[in-house]
Every structure is written in C-alpha cells, then in structure tokens.
mmCIF file of C-alpha atoms in Angstrom:
data_model
loop_
_atom_site.group_PDB
_atom_site.id
_atom_site.type_symbol
_atom_site.label_atom_id
_atom_site.label_comp_id
_atom_site.label_asym_id
_atom_site.label_seq_id
_atom_site.Cartn_x
_atom_site.Cartn_y
_atom_site.Cartn_z
ATOM 1 C CA ASP A 1 0.000 0.000 0.000
ATOM 2 C CA LEU A 2 1.331 3.400 -0.970
ATOM 3 C CA HIS A 3 -0.045 6.436 0.860
ATOM 4 C CA SER A 4 0.748 10.120 0.485
ATOM 5 C CA PHE A 5 0.427 12.612 3.303
ATOM 6 C CA PRO A 6 0.159 16.276 2.338
ATOM 7 C CA THR A 7 1.382 18.787 4.891
ATOM 8 C CA ARG A 8 0.174 22.294 5.690
ATOM 9 C CA ARG A 9 2.268 23.611 2.838
ATOM 10 C CA SER A 10 1.278 22.352 -0.570
ATOM 11 C CA SER A 11 4.947 22.069 -1.621
ATOM 12 C CA ASP A 12 5.639 19.375 0.998
ATOM 13 C CA LEU A 13 4.536 15.814 0.382
ATOM 14 C CA TYR A 14 5.577 12.704 2.270
ATOM 15 C CA LEU A 15 5.183 9.154 1.041
ATOM 16 C CA ALA A 16 4.871 6.058 3.189
ATOM 17 C CA TRP A 17 4.925 2.478 1.992
ATOM 18 C CA ARG A 18 3.642 -0.155 4.366
ATOM 19 C CA VAL A 19 5.919 -3.192 4.307
ATOM 20 C CA GLU A 20 4.305 -5.152 7.123
ATOM 21 C CA ALA A 21 1.055 -5.110 9.082
ATOM 22 C CA THR A 22 0.872 -6.459 12.607
ATOM 23 C CA ALA A 23 -2.340 -6.876 14.549
ATOM 24 C CA GLU A 24 -2.710 -4.795 17.703
ATOM 25 C CA ARG A 25 -2.082 -6.723 20.936
ATOM 26 C CA VAL A 26 -1.052 -6.265 24.551
ATOM 27 C CA PRO A 27 2.386 -7.871 25.037
ATOM 28 C CA LYS A 28 3.004 -10.300 27.876
ATOM 29 C CA LEU A 29 5.044 -8.960 30.796
ATOM 30 C CA GLU A 30 7.848 -11.434 30.071
ATOM 31 C CA GLU A 31 8.314 -9.798 26.660
ATOM 32 C CA ILE A 32 8.630 -6.267 28.009
ATOM 33 C CA ARG A 33 9.860 -6.791 31.582
ATOM 34 C CA GLN A 34 13.165 -4.969 30.953
ATOM 35 C CA GLN A 35 11.454 -1.976 29.329
ATOM 36 C CA VAL A 36 8.951 -1.728 32.196
ATOM 37 C CA ALA A 37 11.732 -1.952 34.804
ATOM 38 C CA THR A 38 13.752 0.733 33.013
ATOM 39 C CA ALA A 39 10.742 3.062 32.769
ATOM 40 C CA TRP A 40 9.893 2.496 36.440
ATOM 41 C CA LYS A 41 13.478 3.242 37.516
ATOM 42 C CA LEU A 42 13.615 6.363 35.332
ATOM 43 C CA ARG A 43 10.384 7.629 36.867
ATOM 44 C CA GLY A 44 11.844 7.214 40.353
ATOM 45 C CA ALA A 45 15.149 8.769 39.297
ATOM 46 C CA ARG A 46 13.327 11.874 37.995
ATOM 47 C CA LYS A 47 11.727 12.393 41.404
ATOM 48 C CA LEU A 48 15.086 12.010 43.169
ATOM 49 C CA ALA A 49 16.842 14.343 40.719
ATOM 50 C CA ARG A 50 14.152 17.014 41.123
ATOM 51 C CA LYS A 51 14.300 16.684 44.907
ATOM 52 C CA GLU A 52 18.090 17.129 44.860
ATOM 53 C CA ALA A 53 17.798 20.113 42.514
ATOM 54 C CA GLU A 54 15.210 21.700 44.813
ATOM 55 C CA ARG A 55 17.595 21.153 47.757
ATOM 56 C CA LEU A 56 20.330 22.950 45.834
ATOM 57 C CA VAL A 57 17.979 25.819 44.930
ATOM 58 C CA ALA A 58 17.044 26.198 48.618
ATOM 59 C CA MET A 59 20.746 26.212 49.508
ATOM 60 C CA VAL A 60 21.465 28.957 46.953
ATOM 61 C CA ARG A 61 18.524 31.049 48.159
ATOM 62 C CA ALA A 62 19.554 30.663 51.808
ATOM 63 C CA ALA A 63 23.155 31.662 51.052
ATOM 64 C CA GLY A 64 22.063 34.863 49.323
ATOM 65 C CA LYS A 65 25.028 34.594 46.987
ATOM 66 C CA PRO A 66 25.331 33.952 43.252
ATOM 67 C CA MET A 67 24.458 30.379 42.246
ATOM 68 C CA ALA A 68 27.891 29.705 40.734
ATOM 69 C CA GLU A 69 29.620 30.731 43.952
ATOM 70 C CA VAL A 70 27.450 28.459 46.121
ATOM 71 C CA LEU A 71 27.269 25.391 43.893
ATOM 72 C CA THR A 72 30.939 25.229 42.894
ATOM 73 C CA LYS A 73 31.575 24.263 46.512
ATOM 74 C CA GLU A 74 29.204 21.301 46.204
ATOM 75 C CA LYS A 75 31.027 18.165 45.098
ATOM 76 C CA GLY A 76 29.987 16.677 41.784
ATOM 77 C CA TYR A 77 28.171 19.672 40.280
ATOM 78 C CA ASN A 78 29.370 21.562 37.242
ATOM 79 C CA VAL A 79 28.134 25.148 36.973
ATOM 80 C CA ILE A 80 27.916 26.359 33.375
ATOM 81 C CA ARG A 81 27.133 29.900 32.326
ATOM 82 C CA SER A 82 25.313 29.850 29.004
ATOM 83 C CA ASP A 83 25.522 32.497 26.373
ATOM 84 C CA PRO A 84 22.462 34.765 26.160
ATOM 85 C CA PHE A 85 19.572 33.039 24.396
ATOM 86 C CA SER A 86 15.988 33.654 23.396
ATOM 87 C CA TRP A 87 13.068 31.265 23.763
ATOM 88 C CA TYR A 88 12.736 30.977 19.994
ATOM 89 C CA THR A 89 15.057 31.654 17.099
ATOM 90 C CA VAL A 90 14.837 31.571 13.324
ATOM 91 C CA GLY A 91 16.993 29.102 11.512
ATOM 92 C CA PRO A 92 17.131 26.274 9.008
ATOM 93 C CA VAL A 93 15.265 23.099 9.814
ATOM 94 C CA PRO A 94 17.119 19.795 9.295
ATOM 95 C CA GLY A 95 16.582 18.603 5.739
ATOM 96 C CA GLY A 96 15.148 21.898 4.579
ATOM 97 C CA ARG A 97 16.404 25.057 2.961
ATOM 98 C CA GLU A 98 13.856 27.520 4.276
ATOM 99 C CA MET A 99 14.093 29.320 7.606
ATOM 100 C CA ARG A 100 11.574 28.532 10.333
ATOM 101 C CA ILE A 101 10.928 29.542 13.914
ATOM 102 C CA ARG A 102 12.217 26.911 16.348
ATOM 103 C CA LEU A 103 13.262 26.595 19.964
ATOM 104 C CA SER A 104 16.671 28.045 20.683
ATOM 105 C CA GLN A 105 19.508 25.773 21.706
ATOM 106 C CA VAL A 106 20.973 26.509 25.117
ATOM 107 C CA TYR A 107 24.700 25.975 25.657
ATOM 108 C CA GLY A 108 25.245 23.282 28.290
ATOM 109 C CA VAL A 109 21.681 21.943 28.171
ATOM 110 C CA ASP A 110 20.909 18.635 26.505
ATOM 111 C CA GLY A 111 17.637 19.113 24.628
ATOM 112 C CA ALA A 112 15.931 22.093 26.235
ATOM 113 C CA GLY A 113 12.227 21.872 25.434
ATOM 114 C CA PRO A 114 9.226 24.156 25.896
ATOM 115 C CA ALA A 115 8.899 23.372 29.633
ATOM 116 C CA PHE A 116 12.589 24.181 30.188
ATOM 117 C CA MET A 117 12.195 27.511 28.403
ATOM 118 C CA ALA A 118 9.045 28.319 30.388
ATOM 119 C CA ALA A 119 10.914 27.668 33.655
ATOM 120 C CA VAL A 120 13.821 29.903 32.610
ATOM 121 C CA PHE A 121 11.741 32.784 31.285
ATOM 122 C CA LYS A 122 9.499 32.998 34.346
ATOM 123 C CA LEU A 123 12.540 33.725 36.543
ATOM 124 C CA GLU A 124 13.389 37.250 37.583
ATOM 125 C CA GLU A 125 16.990 38.442 37.608
ATOM 126 C CA GLY A 126 18.928 36.718 40.413
ATOM 127 C CA GLN A 127 16.314 33.985 40.970
ATOM 128 C CA THR A 128 17.004 30.256 40.797
ATOM 129 C CA GLY A 129 14.735 27.373 39.854
ATOM 130 C CA VAL A 130 14.550 23.807 38.563
ATOM 131 C CA ALA A 131 13.957 22.612 34.999
ATOM 132 C CA MET A 132 14.071 19.253 33.230
ATOM 133 C CA ASN A 133 15.232 18.757 29.653
ATOM 134 C CA HIS A 134 12.623 17.795 27.052
ATOM 135 C CA ALA A 135 13.259 14.047 27.379
ATOM 136 C CA GLN A 136 13.104 14.411 31.172
ATOM 137 C CA THR A 137 16.396 12.569 31.511
ATOM 138 C CA LYS A 138 18.351 15.468 33.024
ATOM 139 C CA CYS A 139 17.433 17.905 35.751
ATOM 140 C CA TYR A 140 18.999 21.361 35.919
ATOM 141 C CA VAL A 141 19.312 23.998 38.605
ATOM 142 C CA ILE A 142 18.828 27.200 36.651
ATOM 143 C CA GLY A 143 19.476 30.801 37.520
ATOM 144 C CA LEU A 144 18.891 34.043 35.715
ATOM 145 C CA ALA A 145 22.028 36.191 35.875
ATOM 146 C CA GLY A 146 20.472 38.994 33.854
ATOM 147 C CA ARG A 147 18.626 40.068 30.738
ATOM 148 C CA GLU A 148 19.954 42.009 27.784
ATOM 149 C CA GLN A 149 16.698 44.004 27.712
ATOM 150 C CA SER A 150 13.900 44.587 30.193
ATOM 151 C CA GLN A 151 10.643 42.670 29.742
ATOM 152 C CA GLY A 152 8.952 45.923 28.697
ATOM 153 C CA ALA A 153 11.575 46.666 26.039
ATOM 154 C CA MET A 154 11.282 43.123 24.671
ATOM 155 C CA HIS A 155 7.483 43.458 24.431
ATOM 156 C CA GLN A 156 7.855 46.787 22.605
ATOM 157 C CA ASP A 157 10.337 45.252 20.157
ATOM 158 C CA PHE A 158 7.966 42.339 19.574
ATOM 159 C CA ARG A 159 4.993 44.598 18.903
ATOM 160 C CA GLY A 160 7.091 46.905 16.727
ATOM 161 C CA ASP A 161 6.405 50.019 18.840
#
C-alpha cells in the first residue's frame, strides 16, 4: 500500500509504503519486563533528581550569593554559564532550505524543550529554579544572571512600537 500525506504547505509531500502489518495486541510482561523496569526506575530517578535540585535551589537562596559561587563548593556539580539566548530563534530546519521559527539551543543543556524555556523565562533576575530537559532525563538547577533588555523593552520590540 502506498499512501501520500500532504502537509500544511502544498509544496511538501511525504510518502509512506507499508511493508508489514501487525495486529494490535497487549504484550506479555515477560516480553517487556526490561522496558517496564527501566521506565519504572527512570520515573523514580526523575523524582530524586528534582528533589536534589530543589535542595540545591534552597541552599542557593539561603546563602544569598550567586548560584555559581554556592554550587561550585558542592562536590559533583558543574556550573555552566550559558551564552544569552531567546526562547525561539529563526533558523534552518534539518533537511530543509527555508528558515523557520524553532526553539533556541541553550549551551550546556541537553535538549531544552518548551517546559525548560518556560521555567527559565518565568525567573526574575537573580532567581534560581529547577527545569528538566525535554526528554526528562536530566534535571537542571537554573538561575537568571540577567537580561539584555527589560521585559517591557522586549514586548515593545515584539509589537514593533
């Protein structure tokens, strides 16, 4: 069976060719035991990572000092200062030639997603918080060192005032 799938833009067209059909079924636990155990462990690890990150945030807040100064004293943590970034950027999409709006990449963060960006951009200057990457495999203690422009100036630029 050959199927075509038009996209929002009439110039894009994707083709799919079914090579095998398998009936829907619920697998037996013996078949997926390892996958279930891995998912269960990852779920527990996320909770532990978030709890540890929240402990570190509380420690930074209590110290009243810059995050990098407080956390560099903690063993096993690497404090990275990213370059300035925006929530979205315009750039080429893999496999395409045209430019599209996409999430910005953040130096030092493995796969920042929409929830990560929301956590960062709700912070005020000097605040710290916790954010997970998009895959929820890494937990970050985040801090906002500063903004290049005030929120008001950014809104004016966006509106074109």
